[in-house]
């Protein structure tokens, strides 16, 4: 079974509008972390935002916020006031457990295109 | 300026050849990771190291090897046993606490 599912291969948004990128996850571990990364065409993975499984409040970082719904196992990324520079691939990722390898499991990504 | 440096940016491999991808970090992170990305897909874990002189296989380690002789360096060798090496390779190091991973700019490997 997929551990991270991103169901939107591509999304379009008008400049200055908000957009939500979907992510659902699957884990039986009570301790986990959820991450969003941006990958522009240059290829580098840029960390955007983190949400811990025990965090009571949704994470926010500037124009990025994470809509964390634990019971539904969803961790959607909301980008407010989209800019042309937001056009990129966006990946949701999860880290399970407090010990061990603590590697990230990635979804297949969503390509966001911001239109002027 | 702290960060992760990967080199080269582009690399070409001939049949039967081993090639080594460099990854250096000056973030003082203990843990480092190598991921592979194929077109249109997410990243998959090749190898990781949580401390100097120790490393573990990830999910797709066959045909790859690594070393970790220094905290700052975690080179990846793509051996001739890797039959489909064409991909984008990303190195990361992990910060403690929230366990956020920070990535280098990647190396794009192609077969001649």
Coordinates of N, CA and C in Angstrom, one line a residue:
Chain A
X1 N 0.8 -1.2 0.0 CA 0.0 0.0 0.0 C 0.9 1.2 0.0
X2 N 0.4 2.3 -0.7 CA 1.1 3.5 -0.7 C 1.1 4.2 0.7
X3 N 2.3 4.6 1.1 CA 2.3 5.3 2.4 C 2.0 6.8 2.2
X4 N 2.3 7.4 1.1 CA 2.0 8.8 0.8 C 1.3 8.8 -0.5
X5 N 0.2 9.4 -0.5 CA -0.6 9.5 -1.8 C -0.9 11.0 -2.1
X6 N -0.5 11.4 -3.3 CA -0.8 12.7 -3.8 C -1.6 12.4 -5.1
X7 N -2.9 12.8 -5.0 CA -3.8 12.4 -6.1 C -3.9 13.4 -7.2
X8 N -3.2 14.5 -7.1 CA -3.3 15.6 -8.1 C -2.0 15.6 -8.9
X9 N -1.9 15.0 -10.1 CA -0.6 15.1 -10.8 C -0.3 16.5 -11.2
X10 N -1.3 17.3 -11.5 CA -1.1 18.7 -11.9 C -2.2 19.6 -11.4
X11 N -1.8 20.9 -11.1 CA -2.7 21.9 -10.7 C -2.4 23.2 -11.4
X12 N -3.5 24.0 -11.6 CA -3.3 25.3 -12.1 C -3.9 26.3 -11.1
X13 N -3.3 27.4 -11.0 CA -3.8 28.5 -10.1 C -3.5 29.8 -10.7
X14 N -4.4 30.8 -10.5 CA -4.1 32.1 -10.9 C -3.2 32.8 -9.9
X15 N -2.4 33.7 -10.4 CA -1.5 34.5 -9.6 C -2.4 35.2 -8.5
X16 N -1.9 35.2 -7.3 CA -2.5 35.9 -6.1 C -3.6 35.1 -5.5
X17 N -4.0 34.0 -6.1 CA -5.0 33.2 -5.5 C -4.4 32.1 -4.6
X18 N -5.2 31.5 -3.7 CA -4.7 30.4 -2.8 C -5.0 29.1 -3.5
X19 N -4.1 28.1 -3.2 CA -4.2 26.8 -3.8 C -4.0 25.7 -2.7
X20 N -4.7 24.6 -2.8 CA -4.5 23.5 -1.8 C -4.0 22.3 -2.5
X21 N -2.9 21.8 -2.1 CA -2.3 20.5 -2.6 C -2.6 19.4 -1.7
X22 N -3.1 18.3 -2.2 CA -3.6 17.2 -1.3 C -2.5 16.2 -1.0
X23 N -2.6 15.7 0.2 CA -1.7 14.6 0.6 C -2.4 13.8 1.7
X24 N -2.5 12.5 1.4 CA -2.9 11.5 2.5 C -1.8 10.6 2.8
X25 N -1.8 10.1 4.0 CA -0.7 9.2 4.4 C -1.2 8.0 5.1
X26 N -0.4 7.0 5.3 CA -0.8 5.8 5.9 C 0.3 5.3 6.8
X27 N 0.1 5.2 8.1 CA 1.0 4.7 9.1 C 0.3 4.2 10.3
X28 N 0.9 3.2 11.0 CA 0.4 2.8 12.2 C 1.2 3.2 13.4
X29 N 2.3 4.0 13.1 CA 3.2 4.5 14.1 C 2.6 5.7 14.7
X30 N 2.5 5.8 16.0 CA 1.9 7.0 16.6 C 2.8 8.3 16.5
X31 N 4.1 8.0 16.3 CA 5.0 9.2 16.2 C 5.5 9.3 14.8
X32 N 5.2 10.4 14.1 CA 5.6 10.5 12.7 C 5.7 12.0 12.4
X33 N 6.3 12.3 11.4 CA 6.4 13.7 10.9 C 6.0 13.8 9.5
X34 N 5.4 14.9 9.1 CA 5.0 15.2 7.7 C 5.7 16.4 7.2
X35 N 6.1 16.3 6.0 CA 7.0 17.4 5.4 C 6.4 17.7 4.0
X36 N 6.6 18.9 3.6 CA 6.4 19.3 2.2 C 7.7 20.0 1.7
X37 N 8.0 19.5 0.4 CA 9.2 20.0 -0.3 C 8.7 20.6 -1.6
X38 N 9.5 21.6 -2.1 CA 9.2 22.2 -3.4 C 10.4 21.8 -4.2
X39 N 10.2 21.4 -5.5 CA 11.3 21.1 -6.4 C 11.1 21.9 -7.7
X40 N 11.8 23.0 -7.8 CA 11.8 23.7 -9.1 C 12.5 23.0 -10.2
X41 N 12.4 23.5 -11.4 CA 13.0 22.8 -12.5 C 14.5 22.6 -12.4
X42 N 15.2 23.3 -11.5 CA 16.6 23.1 -11.3 C 16.9 21.8 -10.6
X43 N 15.9 21.3 -9.9 CA 16.0 19.9 -9.3 C 16.2 19.9 -7.8
X44 N 16.7 21.0 -7.2 CA 16.9 21.0 -5.8 C 15.6 20.8 -5.0
X45 N 15.6 20.0 -3.9 CA 14.5 19.9 -3.1 C 14.6 20.9 -1.9
X46 N 13.6 21.8 -1.9 CA 13.6 22.9 -0.9 C 12.5 22.6 0.2
X47 N 13.0 22.5 1.4 CA 12.1 22.3 2.5 C 11.1 23.5 2.7
X48 N 9.8 23.2 2.9 CA 8.8 24.2 3.1 C 8.3 24.2 4.5
X49 N 7.8 23.1 5.0 CA 7.0 23.1 6.2 C 7.0 21.7 6.8
X50 N 6.9 21.7 8.1 CA 6.9 20.4 8.9 C 5.7 20.4 9.9
X51 N 5.1 19.2 10.0 CA 4.1 19.0 11.0 C 4.4 17.7 11.8
X52 N 4.5 17.8 13.1 CA 4.7 16.6 13.9 C 3.3 16.0 14.3
X53 N 3.3 14.7 14.5 CA 2.0 14.0 14.7 C 1.4 14.4 16.1
X54 N 2.2 14.9 17.0 CA 1.7 15.3 18.3 C 1.4 16.8 18.3
X55 N 1.7 17.5 17.3 CA 1.5 19.0 17.3 C 0.0 19.2 17.3
X56 N -0.4 20.1 18.2 CA -1.8 20.4 18.3 C -2.3 21.4 17.3
X57 N -1.4 22.3 16.9 CA -1.8 23.3 15.9 C -1.2 23.0 14.5
X58 N -1.9 23.5 13.5 CA -1.4 23.4 12.1 C -0.2 24.3 12.0
X59 N 0.8 23.7 11.3 CA 2.0 24.5 11.0 C 1.8 25.6 10.0
X60 N 2.5 26.7 10.2 CA 2.5 27.7 9.2 C 3.9 28.3 9.0
X61 N 4.3 28.6 7.8 CA 5.6 29.2 7.5 C 5.3 30.2 6.4
X62 N 5.2 31.5 6.8 CA 4.9 32.5 5.8 C 3.6 32.3 5.0
X63 N 3.8 32.1 3.7 CA 2.6 31.9 2.8 C 2.1 30.4 2.8
X64 N 2.9 29.6 3.5 CA 2.6 28.1 3.5 C 1.9 27.8 4.8
X65 N 0.9 27.0 4.7 CA 0.3 26.4 5.9 C -0.1 24.9 5.6
X66 N -0.1 24.1 6.7 CA -0.3 22.7 6.5 C -1.7 22.4 7.2
X67 N -2.6 22.0 6.5 CA -3.9 21.6 7.0 C -3.9 20.2 7.5
X68 N -3.6 20.0 8.8 CA -3.4 18.6 9.3 C -4.7 18.1 9.9
X69 N -5.2 17.0 9.3 CA -6.4 16.4 9.8 C -6.0 14.9 10.2
X70 N -5.7 14.7 11.5 CA -5.1 13.5 11.9 C -6.0 12.3 11.7
X71 N -7.3 12.5 12.1 CA -8.2 11.4 12.0 C -8.4 10.9 10.5
X72 N -8.3 11.8 9.6 CA -8.5 11.5 8.2 C -7.2 11.2 7.5
X73 N -6.1 11.3 8.3 CA -4.7 11.0 7.8 C -4.5 11.9 6.5
X74 N -4.7 13.2 6.7 CA -4.4 14.1 5.6 C -3.5 15.2 6.0
X75 N -2.7 15.7 5.1 CA -1.8 16.8 5.5 C -1.6 17.7 4.2
X76 N -2.7 18.4 4.0 CA -2.7 19.2 2.7 C -1.9 20.5 2.9
X77 N -1.2 20.9 1.8 CA -0.4 22.1 1.8 C -1.3 23.2 1.2
X78 N -1.4 24.4 1.9 CA -2.1 25.5 1.4 C -1.1 26.6 1.1
X79 N -1.1 27.1 -0.1 CA -0.2 28.2 -0.5 C -1.2 29.4 -0.7
X80 N -0.9 30.4 0.1 CA -1.8 31.6 -0.1 C -1.1 32.6 -1.1
X81 N -1.9 33.4 -1.7 CA -1.4 34.5 -2.6 C -0.3 34.0 -3.5
X82 N -0.6 33.1 -4.4 CA 0.3 32.4 -5.3 C 1.1 33.4 -6.1
X83 N 2.4 33.0 -6.3 CA 3.3 33.9 -7.1 C 3.8 33.0 -8.3
X84 N 4.2 33.7 -9.3 CA 4.8 33.0 -10.5 C 5.9 32.0 -10.1
X85 N 6.7 32.5 -9.1 CA 7.8 31.6 -8.6 C 7.4 30.4 -7.9
X86 N 6.1 30.3 -7.6 CA 5.7 29.0 -6.9 C 5.5 27.9 -7.9
X87 N 5.6 28.1 -9.2 CA 5.5 27.1 -10.2 C 6.6 26.1 -10.0
X88 N 6.2 24.8 -9.7 CA 7.2 23.8 -9.4 C 6.5 22.5 -9.1
X89 N 7.3 21.4 -8.8 CA 6.8 20.2 -8.3 C 6.7 20.3 -6.8
X90 N 5.7 19.8 -6.2 CA 5.6 19.8 -4.7 C 5.4 18.3 -4.2
X91 N 6.2 18.0 -3.3 CA 6.2 16.6 -2.7 C 5.9 16.6 -1.3
X92 N 5.0 15.7 -0.9 CA 4.6 15.4 0.5 C 5.5 14.2 0.9
X93 N 6.0 14.3 2.1 CA 6.8 13.2 2.6 C 6.5 12.9 4.1
X94 N 6.9 11.7 4.5 CA 6.6 11.3 5.9 C 7.8 10.6 6.5
X95 N 8.1 10.9 7.7 CA 9.1 10.2 8.5 C 8.4 9.5 9.6
X96 N 8.6 8.1 9.7 CA 7.9 7.4 10.8 C 8.8 7.1 11.9
X97 N 8.3 7.1 13.1 CA 9.1 6.6 14.3 C 10.0 7.7 14.8
X98 N 10.5 7.4 16.0 CA 11.5 8.3 16.7 C 12.9 7.8 16.6
X99 N 13.0 6.5 16.2 CA 14.4 5.9 16.1 C 14.5 5.3 14.7
X100 N 15.6 4.6 14.6 CA 15.8 3.9 13.3 C 16.3 4.9 12.2
X101 N 16.0 4.6 11.0 CA 16.7 5.3 9.9 C 16.1 6.7 9.7
X102 N 14.9 6.9 10.1 CA 14.3 8.2 10.0 C 14.4 8.8 8.6
X103 N 14.4 8.0 7.6 CA 14.4 8.4 6.2 C 13.0 8.9 5.9
X104 N 12.9 9.6 4.8 CA 11.6 10.1 4.3 C 11.0 9.2 3.2
X105 N 9.7 9.0 3.3 CA 9.0 8.3 2.2 C 8.2 9.4 1.5
X106 N 8.4 9.5 0.2 CA 7.8 10.5 -0.6 C 6.6 10.1 -1.4
X107 N 5.7 11.0 -1.7 CA 4.6 10.8 -2.6 C 5.2 11.1 -4.0
X108 N 4.3 10.9 -5.0 CA 4.7 11.0 -6.4 C 4.7 12.5 -6.9
X109 N 4.2 13.4 -6.1 CA 4.3 14.8 -6.4 C 3.1 15.4 -7.1
X110 N 3.0 16.7 -7.0 CA 2.0 17.5 -7.8 C 2.7 18.6 -8.5
X111 N 2.5 18.8 -9.8 CA 3.1 19.9 -10.5 C 2.1 21.1 -10.5
X112 N 2.6 22.2 -9.9 CA 1.8 23.4 -9.8 C 2.2 24.4 -10.8
X113 N 1.3 24.9 -11.5 CA 1.6 26.0 -12.5 C 0.8 27.2 -12.1
X114 N 1.5 28.3 -11.9 CA 0.8 29.5 -11.5 C 0.7 30.4 -12.8
X115 N -0.5 30.8 -13.1 CA -0.8 31.6 -14.3 C -0.9 33.0 -14.0
X116 N -0.3 33.9 -14.9 CA -0.5 35.4 -14.6 C -1.9 35.9 -14.9
Chain B
X1 N 28.6 30.0 4.6 CA 27.2 29.7 4.3 C 27.1 28.2 4.4
X2 N 26.2 27.7 5.3 CA 26.1 26.3 5.5 C 25.2 25.6 4.4
X3 N 25.6 24.4 4.0 CA 24.8 23.7 3.0 C 25.3 22.4 2.6
X4 N 24.7 21.9 1.6 CA 25.1 20.6 1.0 C 25.6 20.7 -0.4
X5 N 26.7 20.3 -0.7 CA 27.3 20.4 -2.1 C 27.4 19.1 -2.7
X6 N 26.8 18.9 -3.9 CA 26.9 17.7 -4.7 C 27.6 18.0 -6.0
X7 N 28.5 17.1 -6.3 CA 29.2 17.3 -7.6 C 29.5 15.9 -8.2
X8 N 29.6 15.8 -9.5 CA 29.3 16.9 -10.5 C 27.8 17.1 -10.6
X9 N 27.4 18.1 -11.4 CA 26.0 18.4 -11.6 C 25.5 17.4 -12.7
X10 N 26.3 17.1 -13.7 CA 26.0 16.1 -14.7 C 27.1 15.1 -14.8
X11 N 26.7 13.8 -15.0 CA 27.7 12.8 -15.1 C 27.2 11.7 -16.1
X12 N 28.2 11.2 -16.9 CA 27.9 10.2 -17.9 C 28.7 9.0 -17.6
X13 N 28.1 7.9 -17.7 CA 28.7 6.6 -17.4 C 28.7 5.7 -18.6
X14 N 29.8 5.1 -18.8 CA 30.0 4.1 -19.9 C 29.6 2.7 -19.4
X15 N 29.3 1.8 -20.3 CA 28.9 0.5 -19.9 C 30.1 -0.1 -19.1
X16 N 29.8 -0.8 -18.0 CA 30.8 -1.5 -17.2 C 31.7 -0.6 -16.3
X17 N 31.3 0.7 -16.3 CA 32.1 1.6 -15.5 C 31.5 1.9 -14.2
X18 N 32.3 2.1 -13.1 CA 31.9 2.6 -11.9 C 32.0 4.1 -11.9
X19 N 31.1 4.8 -11.3 CA 31.2 6.2 -11.1 C 30.9 6.6 -9.7
X20 N 31.5 7.7 -9.2 CA 31.3 8.2 -7.8 C 30.7 9.6 -7.8
X21 N 29.6 9.7 -7.1 CA 29.0 11.0 -6.9 C 29.4 11.5 -5.5
X22 N 29.8 12.8 -5.5 CA 30.2 13.4 -4.3 C 29.1 14.1 -3.5
X23 N 29.2 14.1 -2.2 CA 28.2 14.8 -1.4 C 29.0 15.3 -0.1
X24 N 29.0 16.6 0.1 CA 29.7 17.2 1.2 C 28.8 18.2 1.9
X25 N 28.8 18.1 3.3 CA 27.9 19.1 4.0 C 28.7 19.7 5.1
X26 N 28.4 21.0 5.4 CA 29.0 21.7 6.5 C 28.0 22.2 7.5
X27 N 27.0 21.4 7.6 CA 25.9 21.7 8.6 C 26.1 21.0 9.9
X28 N 27.2 20.2 10.0 CA 27.5 19.5 11.2 C 26.4 18.5 11.6
X29 N 25.7 18.0 10.6 CA 24.7 17.0 10.8 C 25.3 15.6 10.9
X30 N 24.8 14.7 11.8 CA 25.3 13.4 11.9 C 24.8 12.5 10.8
X31 N 23.5 12.6 10.4 CA 22.9 11.6 9.5 C 22.9 12.2 8.1
X32 N 23.2 11.3 7.1 CA 23.2 11.7 5.7 C 22.5 10.6 4.9
X33 N 21.9 11.0 3.8 CA 21.1 10.0 3.0 C 21.4 10.2 1.5
X34 N 21.2 9.1 0.7 CA 21.2 9.2 -0.7 C 19.8 8.7 -1.2
X35 N 19.2 9.5 -2.1 CA 18.0 9.2 -2.8 C 18.1 9.2 -4.3
X36 N 17.3 8.4 -4.9 CA 17.2 8.3 -6.4 C 15.8 8.8 -6.8
X37 N 15.8 9.6 -7.9 CA 14.5 10.1 -8.4 C 14.5 9.8 -9.9
X38 N 13.5 9.1 -10.3 CA 13.2 8.8 -11.7 C 12.1 9.7 -12.2
X39 N 12.1 10.0 -13.5 CA 11.2 11.0 -14.0 C 9.8 10.8 -13.6
X40 N 9.1 11.9 -13.1 CA 7.7 11.8 -12.8 C 7.5 11.1 -11.5
X41 N 8.5 10.8 -10.7 CA 8.3 10.0 -9.5 C 8.9 10.8 -8.3
X42 N 8.5 10.3 -7.1 CA 9.1 10.8 -5.9 C 10.5 10.1 -5.7
X43 N 11.1 10.4 -4.5 CA 12.4 9.9 -4.2 C 12.4 8.6 -3.5
X44 N 13.4 7.8 -3.8 CA 13.5 6.5 -3.1 C 14.9 6.4 -2.5
X45 N 14.9 5.8 -1.3 CA 16.1 5.7 -0.5 C 17.1 4.7 -0.9
X46 N 18.4 5.1 -1.2 CA 19.4 4.1 -1.6 C 20.2 3.6 -0.4
X47 N 20.8 4.6 0.3 CA 21.6 4.3 1.5 C 21.5 5.4 2.5
X48 N 21.8 5.1 3.7 CA 21.9 6.2 4.7 C 22.9 5.9 5.7
X49 N 23.4 6.9 6.4 CA 24.4 6.8 7.4 C 24.0 7.7 8.6
X50 N 24.0 7.1 9.8 CA 23.6 7.9 11.0 C 24.8 8.4 11.7
X51 N 26.0 7.9 11.4 CA 27.2 8.2 12.1 C 28.4 7.8 11.3
X52 N 29.5 8.5 11.6 CA 30.7 8.2 10.8 C 31.1 6.7 11.0
X53 N 31.6 6.1 9.8 CA 32.0 4.7 9.8 C 30.8 3.7 9.9
X54 N 29.6 4.2 9.7 CA 28.5 3.3 9.8 C 27.5 3.7 8.7
X55 N 26.9 2.7 8.0 CA 25.9 3.0 7.0 C 25.0 1.8 6.8
X56 N 23.8 2.1 6.3 CA 22.8 1.0 6.1 C 22.2 1.1 4.7
X57 N 21.8 -0.1 4.2 CA 21.1 -0.1 3.0 C 19.7 0.5 3.1
X58 N 19.3 1.2 2.1 CA 17.9 1.6 2.0 C 17.0 0.6 1.2
X59 N 16.1 1.2 0.5 CA 15.1 0.3 -0.2 C 15.6 -0.2 -1.6
X60 N 16.5 0.5 -2.2 CA 17.0 0.2 -3.5 C 18.5 0.2 -3.6
X61 N 19.2 -0.5 -2.7 CA 20.7 -0.4 -2.5 C 21.4 -1.3 -3.6
X62 N 20.8 -2.2 -4.3 CA 21.5 -3.1 -5.2 C 22.2 -2.3 -6.3
X63 N 23.5 -2.5 -6.5 CA 24.2 -1.9 -7.5 C 24.8 -0.5 -7.1
X64 N 24.7 -0.2 -5.8 CA 25.3 1.0 -5.3 C 26.2 0.7 -4.1
X65 N 27.2 1.5 -3.8 CA 27.9 1.4 -2.6 C 28.3 2.8 -2.0
X66 N 28.5 2.9 -0.7 CA 28.8 4.2 -0.1 C 30.0 4.0 0.9
X67 N 30.5 5.1 1.4 CA 31.4 5.1 2.5 C 31.1 6.3 3.3
X68 N 31.6 6.3 4.6 CA 31.4 7.5 5.5 C 32.6 7.5 6.4
X69 N 33.7 8.0 5.8 CA 34.9 8.1 6.6 C 35.0 9.4 7.4
X70 N 34.3 10.4 6.9 CA 34.3 11.7 7.6 C 32.8 12.2 7.8
X71 N 32.6 12.9 8.8 CA 31.2 13.4 9.1 C 30.7 14.2 7.9
X72 N 31.6 15.0 7.3 CA 31.1 15.9 6.2 C 30.8 15.3 4.9
X73 N 31.3 14.0 4.7 CA 31.3 13.5 3.3 C 30.6 12.1 3.3
X74 N 29.8 11.9 2.2 CA 29.1 10.7 2.1 C 29.0 10.4 0.6
X75 N 30.1 9.9 0.0 CA 30.1 9.6 -1.5 C 29.3 8.4 -1.9
X76 N 28.7 8.4 -3.0 CA 27.9 7.3 -3.5 C 28.6 6.8 -4.8
X77 N 28.9 5.5 -4.9 CA 29.4 4.9 -6.1 C 28.3 4.1 -6.8
X78 N 28.1 4.4 -8.0 CA 27.2 3.6 -8.9 C 28.0 2.6 -9.6
X79 N 27.8 1.3 -9.3 CA 28.7 0.3 -9.8 C 28.1 -0.3 -11.1
X80 N 28.9 -1.1 -11.8 CA 28.5 -1.6 -13.1 C 27.3 -2.6 -12.9
X81 N 27.1 -3.1 -11.7 CA 26.0 -4.0 -11.4 C 24.7 -3.3 -11.4
X82 N 24.7 -2.0 -11.4 CA 23.4 -1.2 -11.5 C 23.0 -1.1 -12.9
X83 N 22.0 -1.8 -13.4 CA 21.7 -1.9 -14.8 C 20.9 -0.8 -15.3
X84 N 20.3 0.0 -14.5 CA 19.5 1.1 -15.0 C 19.9 2.3 -14.1
X85 N 21.1 2.9 -14.3 CA 21.5 3.9 -13.4 C 21.0 5.3 -13.8
X86 N 20.4 5.5 -15.0 CA 20.0 6.8 -15.4 C 18.9 7.4 -14.5
X87 N 19.2 8.4 -13.8 CA 18.3 9.0 -12.8 C 18.9 10.3 -12.3
X88 N 18.2 10.9 -11.4 CA 18.6 12.1 -10.7 C 18.9 11.7 -9.2
X89 N 20.1 12.0 -8.8 CA 20.5 11.5 -7.4 C 20.6 12.7 -6.5
X90 N 20.0 12.6 -5.4 CA 19.9 13.6 -4.4 C 20.5 13.2 -3.0
X91 N 21.4 14.0 -2.5 CA 22.0 13.7 -1.2 C 21.3 14.6 -0.2
X92 N 21.1 14.2 1.0 CA 20.5 15.0 2.1 C 21.2 14.7 3.4
X93 N 21.1 15.7 4.3 CA 21.6 15.5 5.7 C 20.4 15.9 6.6
X94 N 20.4 15.3 7.8 CA 19.3 15.5 8.7 C 19.6 16.2 9.9
X95 N 18.8 17.2 10.2 CA 18.9 18.0 11.4 C 18.2 17.3 12.5
X96 N 18.7 17.3 13.7 CA 18.1 16.7 14.9 C 16.8 17.4 15.2
X97 N 16.2 17.0 16.3 CA 14.9 17.7 16.7 C 13.8 17.3 15.8
X98 N 13.4 18.1 14.9 CA 12.3 17.9 14.0 C 12.7 16.9 12.9
X99 N 14.0 16.5 12.8 CA 14.5 15.6 11.8 C 14.2 16.1 10.4
X100 N 14.4 17.4 10.2 CA 14.2 17.9 8.8 C 15.4 17.5 8.0
X101 N 15.2 17.1 6.8 CA 16.3 16.8 5.9 C 16.4 17.9 4.9
X102 N 17.7 18.3 4.7 CA 18.1 19.3 3.7 C 18.8 18.7 2.6
X103 N 18.6 19.1 1.4 CA 19.1 18.5 0.2 C 20.1 19.3 -0.5
X104 N 21.0 18.6 -1.2 CA 21.9 19.2 -2.2 C 21.1 19.5 -3.5
X105 N 21.8 20.0 -4.5 CA 21.2 20.4 -5.8 C 21.1 19.2 -6.7
X106 N 21.7 18.1 -6.4 CA 21.5 16.9 -7.2 C 22.6 16.7 -8.3
X107 N 22.7 15.4 -8.7 CA 23.5 15.0 -9.8 C 22.7 14.2 -10.8
X108 N 22.7 14.6 -12.0 CA 22.0 13.9 -13.0 C 22.9 12.9 -13.8
X109 N 22.6 11.7 -13.6 CA 23.5 10.6 -14.2 C 22.8 10.0 -15.5
X110 N 23.6 9.9 -16.5 CA 23.1 9.3 -17.8 C 24.1 8.3 -18.2
X111 N 23.6 7.3 -19.0 CA 24.5 6.3 -19.5 C 24.8 6.6 -21.0
X112 N 26.1 6.5 -21.4 CA 26.5 6.7 -22.8 C 26.2 5.5 -23.6

